Structures are given as structure tokens and as C-alpha cells.
Amino acid sequence: MACFAVPAAEAIIVTTAYFVAKRKEQKLQAPTLSGENTLKTQETKITWSKRLSWLMGLLWGGVALLAFEHFWHGEIVAYPPFLSAMATPEDTSQMLYEMATVGVSMAALVTAFWGAICAFAQVKFKKARSTVAKDEA
């Protein structure tokens, strides 16, 4: 009924964290000139904002698909209260139960999958970086 609300709330929080991280990284990674007028380059890495953008994509994509599916089945309506499950107290309690079980488990599963993606990307990145370092030596 409204299980997509939990991942939507997480997506809003992650989006806010993404913009904060992106702003901090831009301030920290501003190029500085050395005495010879050449730009100092920092070691490249997978930034925190890049990782958060992956989670944002997963969450917002899932929320959009679930919202469309619920709209298609008439569980989301264009008039207040916008969720058909809020029409009666019995339906509302069932909706809250679904949000607490299905919504939380979906959000946790997506976040765990994102963690696995980040771990895999970190391993591949370190392997590629060590290969490049060996080739340069």
C-alpha cells in the first residue's frame, strides 16, 4: 500500500547527504598552484559523493517504480488522503504494518546491496591502481 514511503524517506536523507558531501569535496579538491605554475593532482579515488549517488539512483528508481505500480493498482489516488489505505482505521493500521515490515526490509536490502557494490568497486579500484603502479615502475 505505502511500502515505498520508507525507501522514499531514505532517498530524501541520502540525497541531502549527497549534496552536503559533494559540496565538501568540491571545497577540499580545489586545485592549487605550486611554485612552478603546475597543478598539483591528488590521488584519485571513489569519492563518498559518488558512492552516495549510486545509492540515490537505486532508491529513487525503486521508489518511482513502486509508486507507479501502486498508482496503477489504485492504491494511490489523486485526491486527499492520496493513499486509499487511509480511508478507514483498519486499513491505516494494515498500511503502517506493511510500511514497518515490507518497506523497512526493502530499504535495508537496497542499502545492503549498495554496500556490496561499494565493497566490490573498492576492491576492483585498488586492483586497477596497483596494476597501473606496477606498469609505471
mmCIF file of C-alpha atoms in Angstrom:
data_model
loop_
_atom_site.group_PDB
_atom_site.id
_atom_site.type_symbol
_atom_site.label_atom_id
_atom_site.label_comp_id
_atom_site.label_asym_id
_atom_site.label_seq_id
_atom_site.Cartn_x
_atom_site.Cartn_y
_atom_site.Cartn_z
ATOM 1 C CA MET A 1 0.000 0.000 0.000
ATOM 2 C CA ALA A 2 2.592 2.551 1.033
ATOM 3 C CA CYS A 3 5.706 0.417 1.367
ATOM 4 C CA PHE A 4 7.530 2.794 -0.997
ATOM 5 C CA ALA A 5 7.313 5.582 1.616
ATOM 6 C CA VAL A 6 10.151 4.120 3.698
ATOM 7 C CA PRO A 7 12.666 3.948 0.813
ATOM 8 C CA ALA A 8 11.435 7.400 -0.253
ATOM 9 C CA ALA A 9 12.278 8.796 3.186
ATOM 10 C CA GLU A 10 15.706 7.145 2.998
ATOM 11 C CA ALA A 11 16.194 8.545 -0.513
ATOM 12 C CA ILE A 12 15.457 12.071 0.734
ATOM 13 C CA ILE A 13 18.016 11.687 3.525
ATOM 14 C CA VAL A 14 20.620 10.205 1.163
ATOM 15 C CA THR A 15 20.037 12.978 -1.378
ATOM 16 C CA THR A 16 20.637 15.599 1.298
ATOM 17 C CA ALA A 17 23.794 13.798 2.433
ATOM 18 C CA TYR A 18 24.938 13.586 -1.195
ATOM 19 C CA PHE A 19 24.699 17.339 -1.724
ATOM 20 C CA VAL A 20 26.499 18.047 1.562
ATOM 21 C CA ALA A 21 29.288 15.588 0.700
ATOM 22 C CA LYS A 22 29.582 16.923 -2.837
ATOM 23 C CA ARG A 23 29.954 20.494 -1.582
ATOM 24 C CA LYS A 24 32.628 19.489 0.950
ATOM 25 C CA GLU A 25 34.556 17.503 -1.649
ATOM 26 C CA GLN A 26 34.498 20.404 -4.089
ATOM 27 C CA LYS A 27 35.964 22.690 -1.431
ATOM 28 C CA LEU A 28 38.667 20.169 -0.489
ATOM 29 C CA GLN A 29 39.622 19.199 -4.026
ATOM 30 C CA ALA A 30 40.015 22.666 -5.456
ATOM 31 C CA PRO A 31 43.243 22.661 -7.473
ATOM 32 C CA THR A 32 46.132 24.642 -6.010
ATOM 33 C CA LEU A 33 49.081 26.032 -7.918
ATOM 34 C CA SER A 34 52.596 25.037 -6.951
ATOM 35 C CA GLY A 35 55.611 27.294 -7.366
ATOM 36 C CA GLU A 36 56.119 26.107 -10.956
ATOM 37 C CA ASN A 37 52.574 27.012 -12.086
ATOM 38 C CA THR A 38 51.586 23.368 -12.484
ATOM 39 C CA LEU A 39 48.527 21.943 -10.888
ATOM 40 C CA LYS A 40 49.040 19.534 -8.044
ATOM 41 C CA THR A 41 46.950 16.445 -8.604
ATOM 42 C CA GLN A 42 45.571 14.433 -5.754
ATOM 43 C CA GLU A 43 45.316 10.690 -5.819
ATOM 44 C CA THR A 44 42.067 9.699 -7.479
ATOM 45 C CA LYS A 45 39.643 7.594 -5.508
ATOM 46 C CA ILE A 46 35.995 6.671 -5.384
ATOM 47 C CA THR A 47 34.546 9.614 -3.524
ATOM 48 C CA TRP A 48 31.869 9.436 -0.874
ATOM 49 C CA SER A 49 29.529 11.542 -3.028
ATOM 50 C CA LYS A 50 29.991 9.122 -5.931
ATOM 51 C CA ARG A 51 29.035 6.208 -3.687
ATOM 52 C CA LEU A 52 26.019 8.102 -2.374
ATOM 53 C CA SER A 53 24.953 8.840 -5.952
ATOM 54 C CA TRP A 54 24.808 5.077 -6.571
ATOM 55 C CA LEU A 55 22.540 4.628 -3.555
ATOM 56 C CA MET A 56 20.416 7.578 -4.659
ATOM 57 C CA GLY A 57 19.905 6.004 -8.069
ATOM 58 C CA LEU A 58 18.906 2.676 -6.574
ATOM 59 C CA LEU A 59 16.497 4.231 -4.085
ATOM 60 C CA TRP A 60 14.848 6.817 -6.351
ATOM 61 C CA GLY A 61 14.489 4.277 -9.165
ATOM 62 C CA GLY A 62 12.816 1.794 -6.843
ATOM 63 C CA VAL A 63 10.562 4.453 -5.352
ATOM 64 C CA ALA A 64 9.458 5.612 -8.798
ATOM 65 C CA LEU A 65 8.663 2.069 -9.949
ATOM 66 C CA LEU A 66 6.812 1.201 -6.748
ATOM 67 C CA ALA A 67 4.840 4.446 -6.756
ATOM 68 C CA PHE A 68 3.808 3.821 -10.358
ATOM 69 C CA GLU A 69 2.807 0.250 -9.530
ATOM 70 C CA HIS A 70 0.719 1.396 -6.563
ATOM 71 C CA PHE A 71 -0.868 4.115 -8.704
ATOM 72 C CA TRP A 72 -1.643 1.551 -11.405
ATOM 73 C CA HIS A 73 -3.461 -0.639 -8.891
ATOM 74 C CA GLY A 74 -5.437 2.270 -7.445
ATOM 75 C CA GLU A 75 -3.682 2.385 -4.102
ATOM 76 C CA ILE A 76 -2.529 5.951 -4.755
ATOM 77 C CA VAL A 77 -5.259 8.377 -5.757
ATOM 78 C CA ALA A 78 -5.219 11.969 -6.975
ATOM 79 C CA TYR A 79 -7.370 13.319 -4.136
ATOM 80 C CA PRO A 80 -6.845 13.514 -0.366
ATOM 81 C CA PRO A 81 -5.809 11.464 1.566
ATOM 82 C CA PHE A 82 -3.890 10.278 -1.551
ATOM 83 C CA LEU A 83 -3.483 6.749 -0.188
ATOM 84 C CA SER A 84 -6.567 4.581 -0.443
ATOM 85 C CA ALA A 85 -5.430 2.704 2.668
ATOM 86 C CA MET A 86 -6.052 5.750 4.816
ATOM 87 C CA ALA A 87 -9.812 5.636 4.249
ATOM 88 C CA THR A 88 -10.532 3.544 7.347
ATOM 89 C CA PRO A 89 -8.595 2.996 10.597
ATOM 90 C CA GLU A 90 -8.332 -0.735 9.889
ATOM 91 C CA ASP A 91 -6.751 -0.089 6.507
ATOM 92 C CA THR A 92 -4.445 2.503 8.033
ATOM 93 C CA SER A 93 -3.140 0.063 10.639
ATOM 94 C CA GLN A 94 -2.563 -2.519 7.900
ATOM 95 C CA MET A 95 -0.731 0.109 5.840
ATOM 96 C CA LEU A 96 1.517 1.051 8.784
ATOM 97 C CA TYR A 97 2.264 -2.622 9.412
ATOM 98 C CA GLU A 98 3.224 -3.062 5.751
ATOM 99 C CA MET A 99 5.457 0.001 5.912
ATOM 100 C CA ALA A 100 7.152 -1.335 9.049
ATOM 101 C CA THR A 101 7.763 -4.788 7.613
ATOM 102 C CA VAL A 102 7.959 -4.631 3.823
ATOM 103 C CA GLY A 103 9.133 -1.023 3.500
ATOM 104 C CA VAL A 104 11.905 -1.320 6.066
ATOM 105 C CA SER A 105 13.080 -4.652 4.669
ATOM 106 C CA MET A 106 13.176 -3.242 1.117
ATOM 107 C CA ALA A 107 15.158 -0.206 2.250
ATOM 108 C CA ALA A 108 17.562 -2.394 4.233
ATOM 109 C CA LEU A 109 18.028 -4.798 1.321
ATOM 110 C CA VAL A 110 18.743 -1.991 -1.145
ATOM 111 C CA THR A 111 21.219 -0.429 1.282
ATOM 112 C CA ALA A 112 22.939 -3.790 1.839
ATOM 113 C CA PHE A 113 23.150 -4.315 -1.932
ATOM 114 C CA TRP A 114 24.669 -0.829 -2.264
ATOM 115 C CA GLY A 115 27.222 -1.735 0.405
ATOM 116 C CA ALA A 116 28.184 -4.824 -1.579
ATOM 117 C CA ILE A 117 28.514 -2.719 -4.733
ATOM 118 C CA CYS A 118 30.767 -0.241 -2.899
ATOM 119 C CA ALA A 119 32.948 -3.039 -1.498
ATOM 120 C CA PHE A 120 33.276 -4.656 -4.924
ATOM 121 C CA ALA A 121 34.114 -1.316 -6.561
ATOM 122 C CA GLN A 122 36.745 -0.598 -3.901
ATOM 123 C CA VAL A 123 38.431 -3.958 -4.443
ATOM 124 C CA LYS A 124 38.432 -3.512 -8.231
ATOM 125 C CA PHE A 125 39.710 0.059 -7.901
ATOM 126 C CA LYS A 126 42.599 -0.968 -5.644
ATOM 127 C CA LYS A 127 43.500 -3.795 -8.009
ATOM 128 C CA ALA A 128 43.469 -1.467 -11.020
ATOM 129 C CA ARG A 129 45.506 1.161 -9.144
ATOM 130 C CA SER A 130 48.161 -1.397 -8.171
ATOM 131 C CA THR A 131 48.319 -2.651 -11.769
ATOM 132 C CA VAL A 132 48.874 0.890 -13.039
ATOM 133 C CA ALA A 133 51.538 1.491 -10.379
ATOM 134 C CA LYS A 134 53.376 -1.683 -11.445
ATOM 135 C CA ASP A 135 53.203 -0.664 -15.102
ATOM 136 C CA GLU A 136 54.631 2.784 -14.331
ATOM 137 C CA ALA A 137 57.520 1.332 -12.328
#
